[in-house]
Amino acid sequence: QVQLVESGGGSVQAGGSLRLSCAASGYVPYCMGWFRQAPGKEREGVAAIDSFDHTTYAESVKGRFTISRDKARNALHLQMSSLKSEDTAMYYCAAEPSLCRSLVASDYNYWGQGTQVTVSS
């Protein structure tokens, strides 16, 4: 079992930046990812990373978001820059997918409770 707790969400104006963090406890997951879900929409993959720091990004965030992990602290981060109103969503940390670096929500076995990101234009 792994427990995931997100932090760092908030409100920001378009063009601004936020850094999300996810603390993992229980054991060190090999593969982790960030997802988001806006009201009335399906949960979508944002970025994923493996234990070798290989990454995958959704096209909509490439060049703006950076996923990273601090193995010593068993933490996952998502640095978000040049934020747009369409980035507004609840952001979730996930771990241990059936396929590493997948951006498909159903592939993941563990989820955090989420942290809200609101971008105003």
Short mmCIF file of C-alpha atoms in Angstrom, two decimals:
data_model
loop_
_atom_site.label_atom_id
_atom_site.label_comp_id
_atom_site.label_asym_id
_atom_site.label_seq_id
_atom_site.Cartn_x
_atom_site.Cartn_y
_atom_site.Cartn_z
CA GLN A 1 0.00 0.00 0.00
CA VAL A 2 1.13 3.53 -0.72
CA GLN A 3 -0.51 6.70 0.60
CA LEU A 4 -0.37 9.90 -1.45
CA VAL A 5 -0.98 13.44 -0.22
CA GLU A 6 -0.97 16.40 -2.58
CA SER A 7 -0.24 20.03 -1.71
CA GLY A 8 0.55 23.32 -3.40
CA GLY A 9 -2.67 24.09 -5.21
CA GLY A 10 -4.23 27.53 -5.18
CA SER A 11 -5.46 30.43 -7.25
CA VAL A 12 -3.26 32.22 -9.76
CA GLN A 13 -3.70 34.58 -12.67
CA ALA A 14 -3.15 33.44 -16.23
CA GLY A 15 0.52 33.43 -17.09
CA GLY A 16 1.52 32.65 -13.52
CA SER A 17 3.16 29.60 -11.97
CA LEU A 18 2.43 27.04 -9.29
CA ARG A 19 4.34 24.06 -7.92
CA LEU A 20 2.40 21.02 -6.80
CA SER A 21 3.87 18.40 -4.50
CA CYS A 22 2.87 14.86 -3.61
CA ALA A 23 4.21 13.09 -0.55
CA ALA A 24 4.25 9.30 -0.79
CA SER A 25 4.39 7.04 2.23
CA GLY A 26 4.34 3.28 2.63
CA TYR A 27 6.99 2.48 0.05
CA VAL A 28 8.73 4.14 -2.89
CA PRO A 29 6.64 3.79 -6.04
CA TYR A 30 8.58 3.05 -9.21
CA CYS A 31 6.20 4.99 -11.41
CA MET A 32 4.04 8.00 -10.65
CA GLY A 33 1.94 10.54 -12.46
CA TRP A 34 -0.17 13.67 -12.26
CA PHE A 35 -3.73 13.82 -13.48
CA ARG A 36 -6.38 16.52 -13.49
CA GLN A 37 -10.13 16.67 -13.65
CA ALA A 38 -12.22 19.72 -14.45
CA PRO A 39 -15.93 19.86 -13.57
CA GLY A 40 -17.98 17.83 -16.03
CA LYS A 41 -14.92 16.36 -17.70
CA GLU A 42 -13.08 13.07 -17.48
CA ARG A 43 -9.86 12.72 -15.55
CA GLU A 44 -6.93 13.28 -17.90
CA GLY A 45 -3.26 12.48 -17.64
CA VAL A 46 -0.90 15.43 -17.37
CA ALA A 47 2.54 13.95 -16.84
CA ALA A 48 4.19 10.75 -15.67
CA ILE A 49 7.66 9.68 -14.55
CA ASP A 50 9.53 6.44 -13.89
CA SER A 51 12.30 5.56 -11.47
CA PHE A 52 14.93 6.53 -14.07
CA ASP A 53 13.34 10.00 -14.42
CA HIS A 54 12.06 9.30 -17.91
CA THR A 55 8.96 11.41 -18.45
CA THR A 56 5.80 11.60 -20.52
CA TYR A 57 3.65 14.70 -20.99
CA ALA A 58 0.26 15.45 -22.40
CA GLU A 59 0.50 17.60 -25.52
CA SER A 60 -1.52 20.34 -23.85
CA VAL A 61 1.15 20.94 -21.18
CA LYS A 62 4.40 20.23 -23.03
CA GLY A 63 6.85 23.07 -22.61
CA ARG A 64 4.86 24.53 -19.70
CA PHE A 65 4.79 21.80 -17.03
CA THR A 66 7.70 19.83 -15.59
CA ILE A 67 7.33 16.65 -13.55
CA SER A 68 10.12 15.65 -11.18
CA ARG A 69 10.69 13.46 -8.17
CA ASP A 70 12.78 13.72 -5.04
CA LYS A 71 13.68 10.13 -4.32
CA ALA A 72 15.34 10.95 -1.00
CA ARG A 73 12.10 12.49 0.30
CA ASN A 74 9.81 10.16 -1.64
CA ALA A 75 8.09 13.14 -3.17
CA LEU A 76 6.69 14.00 -6.58
CA HIS A 77 6.44 17.52 -7.96
CA LEU A 78 4.75 19.30 -10.84
CA GLN A 79 6.09 22.71 -11.76
CA MET A 80 3.45 24.55 -13.77
CA SER A 81 4.27 27.71 -15.69
CA SER A 82 2.48 29.92 -18.21
CA LEU A 83 -0.79 28.76 -16.70
CA LYS A 84 -3.98 29.15 -18.70
CA SER A 85 -7.61 29.24 -17.62
CA GLU A 86 -8.07 25.81 -19.18
CA ASP A 87 -5.57 24.40 -16.67
CA THR A 88 -8.16 24.97 -13.94
CA ALA A 89 -8.95 21.59 -12.38
CA MET A 90 -8.48 19.33 -9.40
CA TYR A 91 -5.01 17.84 -9.69
CA TYR A 92 -4.31 14.32 -8.49
CA CYS A 93 -1.14 12.40 -7.78
CA ALA A 94 -1.19 8.71 -8.75
CA ALA A 95 1.17 5.79 -8.40
CA GLU A 96 1.92 2.27 -9.57
CA PRO A 97 0.28 2.03 -12.95
CA SER A 98 0.05 -1.26 -14.80
CA LEU A 99 2.06 0.44 -17.54
CA CYS A 100 4.79 2.79 -16.37
CA ARG A 101 4.51 6.39 -17.60
CA SER A 102 0.95 5.79 -18.73
CA LEU A 103 -1.36 8.81 -18.94
CA VAL A 104 -4.46 6.63 -18.67
CA ALA A 105 -6.19 7.00 -15.32
CA SER A 106 -7.52 3.45 -15.21
CA ASP A 107 -3.95 2.11 -15.33
CA TYR A 108 -3.16 3.54 -11.86
CA ASN A 109 -3.74 1.74 -8.58
CA TYR A 110 -3.21 4.46 -5.97
CA TRP A 111 -4.54 8.01 -5.81
CA GLY A 112 -4.30 11.03 -3.60
CA GLN A 113 -7.25 13.20 -2.58
CA GLY A 114 -6.37 16.02 -4.96
CA THR A 115 -5.46 19.68 -4.78
CA GLN A 116 -7.41 22.44 -6.54
CA VAL A 117 -5.77 24.71 -9.10
CA THR A 118 -7.72 27.73 -10.29
CA VAL A 119 -6.38 29.99 -13.04
CA SER A 120 -8.18 33.26 -13.65
CA SER A 121 -7.89 35.16 -16.89
#
